[in-house]
XYZ file of C-alpha atoms in Angstrom:
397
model
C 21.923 -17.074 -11.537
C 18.537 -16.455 -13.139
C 17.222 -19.696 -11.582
C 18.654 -19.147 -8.601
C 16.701 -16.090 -7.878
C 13.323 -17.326 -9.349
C 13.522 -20.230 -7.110
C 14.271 -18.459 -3.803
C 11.562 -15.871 -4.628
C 9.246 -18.632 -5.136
C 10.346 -20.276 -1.947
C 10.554 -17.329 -0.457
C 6.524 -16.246 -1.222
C 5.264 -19.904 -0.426
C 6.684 -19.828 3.310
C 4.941 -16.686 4.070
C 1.570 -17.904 2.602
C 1.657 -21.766 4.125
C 1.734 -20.288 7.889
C -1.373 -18.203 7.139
C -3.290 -20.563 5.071
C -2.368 -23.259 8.072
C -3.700 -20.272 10.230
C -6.788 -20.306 8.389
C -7.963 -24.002 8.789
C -11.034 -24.322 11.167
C -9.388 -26.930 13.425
C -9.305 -26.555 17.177
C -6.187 -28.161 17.469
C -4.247 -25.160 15.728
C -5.861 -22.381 17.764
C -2.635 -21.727 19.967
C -0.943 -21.264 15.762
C -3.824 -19.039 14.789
C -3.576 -16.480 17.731
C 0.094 -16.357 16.940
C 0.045 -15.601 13.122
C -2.728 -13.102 13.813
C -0.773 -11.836 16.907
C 1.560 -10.744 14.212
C -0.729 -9.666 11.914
C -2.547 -7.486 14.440
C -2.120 -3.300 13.891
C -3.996 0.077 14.749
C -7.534 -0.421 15.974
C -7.457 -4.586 16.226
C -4.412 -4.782 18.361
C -5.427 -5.442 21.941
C -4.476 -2.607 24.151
C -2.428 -4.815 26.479
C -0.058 -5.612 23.394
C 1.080 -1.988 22.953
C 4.730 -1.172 23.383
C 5.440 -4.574 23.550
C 7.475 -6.134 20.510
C 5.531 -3.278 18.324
C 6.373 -0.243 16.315
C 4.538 3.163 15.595
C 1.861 2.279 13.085
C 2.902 5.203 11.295
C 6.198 3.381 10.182
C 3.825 2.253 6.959
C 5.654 5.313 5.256
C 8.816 3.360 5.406
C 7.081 0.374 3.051
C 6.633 3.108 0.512
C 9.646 4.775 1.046
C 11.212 1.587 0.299
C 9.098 0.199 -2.115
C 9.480 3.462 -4.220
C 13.209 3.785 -4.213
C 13.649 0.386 -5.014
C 10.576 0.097 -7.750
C 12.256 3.328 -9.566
C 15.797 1.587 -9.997
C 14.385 -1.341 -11.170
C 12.292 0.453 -13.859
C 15.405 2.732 -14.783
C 17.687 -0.194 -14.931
C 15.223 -2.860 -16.968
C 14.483 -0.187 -19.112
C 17.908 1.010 -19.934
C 18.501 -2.356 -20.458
C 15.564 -3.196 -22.888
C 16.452 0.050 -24.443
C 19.974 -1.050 -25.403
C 19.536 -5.033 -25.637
C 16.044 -5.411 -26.990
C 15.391 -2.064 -29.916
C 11.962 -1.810 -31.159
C 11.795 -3.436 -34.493
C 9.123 -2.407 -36.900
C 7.808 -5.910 -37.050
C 5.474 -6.967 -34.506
C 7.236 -9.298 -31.467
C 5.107 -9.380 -28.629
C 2.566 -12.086 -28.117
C -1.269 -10.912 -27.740
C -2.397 -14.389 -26.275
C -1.646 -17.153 -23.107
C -1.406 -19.715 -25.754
C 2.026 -18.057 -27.447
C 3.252 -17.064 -24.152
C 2.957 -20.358 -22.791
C 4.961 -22.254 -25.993
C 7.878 -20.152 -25.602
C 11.273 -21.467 -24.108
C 14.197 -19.581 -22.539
C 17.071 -18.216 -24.601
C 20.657 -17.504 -23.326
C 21.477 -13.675 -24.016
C 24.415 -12.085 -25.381
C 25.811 -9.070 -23.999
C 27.649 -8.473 -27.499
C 26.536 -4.959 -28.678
C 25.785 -6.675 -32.035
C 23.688 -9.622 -30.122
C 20.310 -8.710 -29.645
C 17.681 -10.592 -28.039
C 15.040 -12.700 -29.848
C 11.309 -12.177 -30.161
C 10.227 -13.580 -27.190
C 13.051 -12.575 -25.258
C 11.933 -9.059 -26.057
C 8.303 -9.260 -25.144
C 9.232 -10.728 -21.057
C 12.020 -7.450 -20.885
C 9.546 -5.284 -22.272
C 6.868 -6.746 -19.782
C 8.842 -5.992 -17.132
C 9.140 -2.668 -17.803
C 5.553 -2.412 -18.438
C 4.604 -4.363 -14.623
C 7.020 -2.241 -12.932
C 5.677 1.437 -14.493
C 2.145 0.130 -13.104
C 3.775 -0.547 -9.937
C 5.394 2.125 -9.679
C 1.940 3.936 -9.947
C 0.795 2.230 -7.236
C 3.851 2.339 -4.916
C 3.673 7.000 -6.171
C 0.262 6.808 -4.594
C 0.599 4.471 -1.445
C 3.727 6.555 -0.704
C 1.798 10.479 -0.574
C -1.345 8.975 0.754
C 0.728 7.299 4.073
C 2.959 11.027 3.977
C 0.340 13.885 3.679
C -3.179 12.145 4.184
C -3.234 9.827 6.291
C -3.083 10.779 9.936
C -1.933 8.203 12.281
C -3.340 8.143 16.240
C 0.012 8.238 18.061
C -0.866 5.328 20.232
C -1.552 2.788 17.103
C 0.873 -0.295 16.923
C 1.691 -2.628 14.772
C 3.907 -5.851 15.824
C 7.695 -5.876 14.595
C 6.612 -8.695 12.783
C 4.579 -7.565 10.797
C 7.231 -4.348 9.920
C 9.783 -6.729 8.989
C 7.549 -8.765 6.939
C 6.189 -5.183 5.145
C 9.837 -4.090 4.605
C 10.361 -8.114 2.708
C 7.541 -7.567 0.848
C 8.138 -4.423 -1.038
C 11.263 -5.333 -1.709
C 10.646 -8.346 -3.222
C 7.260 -7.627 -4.877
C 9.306 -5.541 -7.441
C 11.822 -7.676 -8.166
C 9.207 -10.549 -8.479
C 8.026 -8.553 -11.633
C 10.937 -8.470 -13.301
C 12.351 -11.665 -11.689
C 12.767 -13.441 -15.687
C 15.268 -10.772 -17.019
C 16.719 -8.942 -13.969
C 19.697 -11.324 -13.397
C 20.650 -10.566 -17.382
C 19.844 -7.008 -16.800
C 22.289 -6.913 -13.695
C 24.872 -8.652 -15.742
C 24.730 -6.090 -18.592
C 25.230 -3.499 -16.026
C 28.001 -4.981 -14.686
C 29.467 -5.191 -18.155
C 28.663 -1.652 -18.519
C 30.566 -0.802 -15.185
C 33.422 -2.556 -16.236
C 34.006 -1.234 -19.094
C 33.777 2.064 -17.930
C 36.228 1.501 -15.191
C 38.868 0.167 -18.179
C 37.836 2.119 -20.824
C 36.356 5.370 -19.319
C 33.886 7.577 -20.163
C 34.271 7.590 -23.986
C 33.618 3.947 -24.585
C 29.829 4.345 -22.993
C 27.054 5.309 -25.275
C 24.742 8.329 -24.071
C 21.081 7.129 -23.049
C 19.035 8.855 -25.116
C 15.176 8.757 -23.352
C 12.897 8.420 -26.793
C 9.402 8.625 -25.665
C 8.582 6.589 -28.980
C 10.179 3.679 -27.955
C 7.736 3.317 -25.063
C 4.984 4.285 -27.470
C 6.162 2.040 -29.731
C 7.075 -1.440 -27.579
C 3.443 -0.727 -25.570
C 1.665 -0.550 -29.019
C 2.589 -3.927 -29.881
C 1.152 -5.386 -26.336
C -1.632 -7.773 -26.761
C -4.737 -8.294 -25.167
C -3.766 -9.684 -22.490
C -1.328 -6.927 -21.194
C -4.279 -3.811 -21.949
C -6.814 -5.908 -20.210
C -4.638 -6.475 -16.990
C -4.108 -2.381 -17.127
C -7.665 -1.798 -16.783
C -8.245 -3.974 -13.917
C -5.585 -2.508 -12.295
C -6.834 1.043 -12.754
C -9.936 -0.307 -11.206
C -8.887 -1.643 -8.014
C -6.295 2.090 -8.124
C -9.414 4.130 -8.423
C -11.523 2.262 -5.655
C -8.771 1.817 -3.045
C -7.862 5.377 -3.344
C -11.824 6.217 -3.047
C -12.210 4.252 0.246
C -8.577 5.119 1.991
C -10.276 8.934 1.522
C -13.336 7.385 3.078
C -11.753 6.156 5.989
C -9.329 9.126 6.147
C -12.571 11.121 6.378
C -13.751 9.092 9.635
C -10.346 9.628 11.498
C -10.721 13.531 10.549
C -14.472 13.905 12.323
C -12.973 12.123 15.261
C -9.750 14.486 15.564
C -12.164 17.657 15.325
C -14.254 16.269 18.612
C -11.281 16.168 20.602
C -9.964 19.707 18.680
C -13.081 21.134 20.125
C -13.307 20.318 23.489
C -9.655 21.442 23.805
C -10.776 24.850 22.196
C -13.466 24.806 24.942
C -10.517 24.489 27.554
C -8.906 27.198 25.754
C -11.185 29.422 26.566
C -12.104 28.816 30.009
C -8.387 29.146 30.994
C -8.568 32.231 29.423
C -11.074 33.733 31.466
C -9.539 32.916 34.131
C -6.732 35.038 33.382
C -8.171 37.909 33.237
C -10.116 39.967 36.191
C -13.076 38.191 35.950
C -12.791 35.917 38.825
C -14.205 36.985 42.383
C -11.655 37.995 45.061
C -12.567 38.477 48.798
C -14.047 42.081 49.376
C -13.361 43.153 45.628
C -15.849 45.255 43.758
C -16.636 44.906 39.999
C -19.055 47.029 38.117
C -22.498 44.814 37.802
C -21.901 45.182 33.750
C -18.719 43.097 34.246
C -20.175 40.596 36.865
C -23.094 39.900 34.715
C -20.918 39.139 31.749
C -18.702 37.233 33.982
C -21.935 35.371 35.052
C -23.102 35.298 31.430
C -19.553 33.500 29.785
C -19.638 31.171 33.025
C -22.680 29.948 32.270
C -21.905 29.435 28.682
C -18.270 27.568 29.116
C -19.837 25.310 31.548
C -22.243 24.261 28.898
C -19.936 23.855 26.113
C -17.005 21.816 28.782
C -20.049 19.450 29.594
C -20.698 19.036 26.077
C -17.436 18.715 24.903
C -16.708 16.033 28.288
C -19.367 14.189 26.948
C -17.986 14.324 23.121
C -14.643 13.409 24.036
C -16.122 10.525 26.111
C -18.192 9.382 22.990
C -14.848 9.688 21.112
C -13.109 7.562 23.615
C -15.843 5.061 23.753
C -16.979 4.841 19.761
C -13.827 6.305 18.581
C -14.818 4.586 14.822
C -18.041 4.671 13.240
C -19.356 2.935 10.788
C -17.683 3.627 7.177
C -20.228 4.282 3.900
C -19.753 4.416 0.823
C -18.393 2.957 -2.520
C -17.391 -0.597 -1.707
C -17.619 -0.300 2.072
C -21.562 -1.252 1.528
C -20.405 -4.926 0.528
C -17.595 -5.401 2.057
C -15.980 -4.675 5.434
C -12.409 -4.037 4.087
C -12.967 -2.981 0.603
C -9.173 -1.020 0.201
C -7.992 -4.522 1.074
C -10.373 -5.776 -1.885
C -8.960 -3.016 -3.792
C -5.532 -4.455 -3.414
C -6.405 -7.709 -4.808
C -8.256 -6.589 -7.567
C -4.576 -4.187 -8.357
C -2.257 -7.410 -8.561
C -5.241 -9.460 -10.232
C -4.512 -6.852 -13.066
C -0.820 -7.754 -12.910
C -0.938 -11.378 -13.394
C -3.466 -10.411 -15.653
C -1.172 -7.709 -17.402
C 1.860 -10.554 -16.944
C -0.196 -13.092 -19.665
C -0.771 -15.702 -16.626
C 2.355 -17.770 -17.311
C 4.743 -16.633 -14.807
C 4.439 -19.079 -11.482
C 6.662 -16.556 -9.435
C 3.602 -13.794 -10.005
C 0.757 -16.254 -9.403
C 2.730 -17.146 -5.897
C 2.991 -13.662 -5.514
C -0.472 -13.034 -5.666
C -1.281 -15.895 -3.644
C 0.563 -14.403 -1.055
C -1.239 -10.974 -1.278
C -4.578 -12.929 -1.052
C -4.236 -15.212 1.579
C -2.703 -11.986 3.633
C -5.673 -9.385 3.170
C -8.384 -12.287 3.359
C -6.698 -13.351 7.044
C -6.263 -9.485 8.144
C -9.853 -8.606 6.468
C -11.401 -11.549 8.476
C -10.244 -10.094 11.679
C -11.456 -6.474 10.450
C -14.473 -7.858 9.960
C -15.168 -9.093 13.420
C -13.855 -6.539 15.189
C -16.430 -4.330 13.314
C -19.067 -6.805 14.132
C -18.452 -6.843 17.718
C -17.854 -2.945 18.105
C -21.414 -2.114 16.561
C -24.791 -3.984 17.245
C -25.939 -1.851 14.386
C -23.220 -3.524 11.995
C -24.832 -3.575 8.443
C -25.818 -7.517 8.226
C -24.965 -7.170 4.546
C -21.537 -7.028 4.504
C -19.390 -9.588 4.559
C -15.347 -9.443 5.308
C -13.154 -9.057 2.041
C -14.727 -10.985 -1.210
C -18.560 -10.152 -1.886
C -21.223 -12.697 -1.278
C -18.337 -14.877 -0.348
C -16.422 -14.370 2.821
């Protein structure tokens, strides 16, 4: 069972990244394949106008990644570690490797599901892993989730293509189990085990989980350098994506208060007009009220043609250039951000996994395509596009 799952997520993660890395190649002869795969890949401000409504979903449907990726990260985490808890106790002696070298001379062991069975060493240090990848993801997946909920505010007419939801909705469900890939198919057997013996012994027979905060204190203390390293590079790319999604979040705000304006403008013209101010054949007002009748005319005319001319701007140059943090090397620097997070976890995994590396080939080959596109739709929107930047990796591409 366990190979049968690392194999089809390895499949799995190399036929999404072969039709974008054919995609990629500069030959003329795969044009027609290029506009397709980016077709697909096309959301929010990139996707051509013509394209909405058809085959496409609310952009704001990102919140159902999270949603996903969330529920599903957090049962993974709950079961690997009840399961590490029970199979694979904290010894006092020191189990886990600190190098690649150690990681890589290790060799699979059959587990026992025998309460007096435990699992070797090395055994130990991948369930342990596991746990420790998924709490880091599920740091990541916490954040994604409230930014895409409360800050994040989504133009009602941006699109993405039902493509590209389905292939979201794949990918955060199979990210997570990617990280745990090595021991979840034991893990799901124990539970199983654990099911059935309820069901024929009942509730006696199962022993309370008991949450010890030391044991997490304990297994992460014996981590080597590898794992502590990966941690901080994740942290990294955590703090800079969240940085620029608040720049960019900041952008969509000064837009919304141009077109909050105007409306307030419209506001308050309609409200004139509901009172007596307005002119009727052969009526009389006092020349107090007709001069501040005149007065407020004169003044909301001003502030309509202002606010015409704002919400035309808005319409026209809807996005500005972004500033700030990495946005002065790069064009898409929360998609660099991204790369830099799972670059700390196949850091954090000790490099010997193939199922992460494909993984993170995946996520790579992904932003790099979508940040290419990004890039020249910024370059083509503004003549005053900084000449600096370049799309996704700096002084690279």
């Amino acid at each position: 069972m366990e190979l049968g799952l690392v194999e089809l997520l390895r499949a799995a993660w190399i036929a999404g990244t072969l039709p974008i890395l054919i995609a990629s190649l500069p030959c003329s002869r795969l044009g027609s394949f290029h506009g397709l795969v980016l077709g697909f890949a096309r959301r929010g401000k990139i996707m051509k106008s013509s394209s909405h409504h058809k085959f496409t979903v609310p952009q704001r449907f990102f919140s159902h990644f999270y949603v996903v990726a969330v529920v599903w990260t957090t049962l993974l985490l709950i079961a690997t570690w009840i399961y590490a808890h029970r199979m694979a106790p904290i010894a006092s002696e020191p189990f886990f490797y600190s190098d690649l070298g150690s990681y890589f001379a290790g060799r699979s062991n059959t587990f026992s599901f025998h309460r007096s069975q435990l699992i070797n060493s090395e055994n130990k240090f991948r369930v342990w892993l596991s746990v420790f990848l998924l709490l880091l993801m599920e740091v990541q997946v916490l954040r994604r989730l409230f930014e895409t909920l409360y800050v994040f505010k989504y133009s009602p007419s941006a699109r993405m293509h039902i493509f590209g939801y389905l292939t979201g909705l794949f990918f955060y469900t199979a990210m997570p189990l990617t990280l745990c890939c090595t021991c979840a198919p034991n893990a799901f057997k124990f539970g199983k085990s654990e099911v059935t013996e309820f069901i024929v012994k009942g509730r006696s027979s199962m022993q309370a989980i008991e949450f010890d905060w030391w044991d997490f204190v304990n297994a992460f203390s014996k981590f080597g350098w590898c794992q502590w390293i990966g941690a901080a590079i994740f942290l990294w790319g955590w703090i800079h994506q969240h940085r620029c999604h608040a720049i960019l979040v900041s952008i969509t705000v000064g837009s919304y208060n141009y077109q909050k304006e105007f409306c307030g403008n419209q506001m308050i013209f309609r409200e004139m007009r509901s009172n007596n101010y307005m002119f009727s054949g052969g009526g009389h007002f006092p020349s107090d009220v007709r001069m501040r009748y005149v007065i407020q005319l004169l003044v909301v005319c001003v502030l309509v043609v202002v606010g015409s001319l704002r919400e035309h701007v808005g319409k026209v140059d809807e996005y500005v250039i972004p500033h700030g943090d990495w946005f002065e090397i790069v064009s898409s620097p929360h998609y660099l951000a991204e790369i830099v997070i799972y670059a700390g976890i196949v850091f954090g995994s000790g490099g010997a996994d193939l199922t992460i590396w494909l993984l993170f080939g995946f996520v790579v080959s992904n932003l790099i395509f979508a940040a290419a596109e990004t890039h020249r739709w910024y370059l083509q929107k503004f003549d005053n596009y900084p000449s600096n930047r370049v799309a996704i990796i700096p002084f690279v591409c």
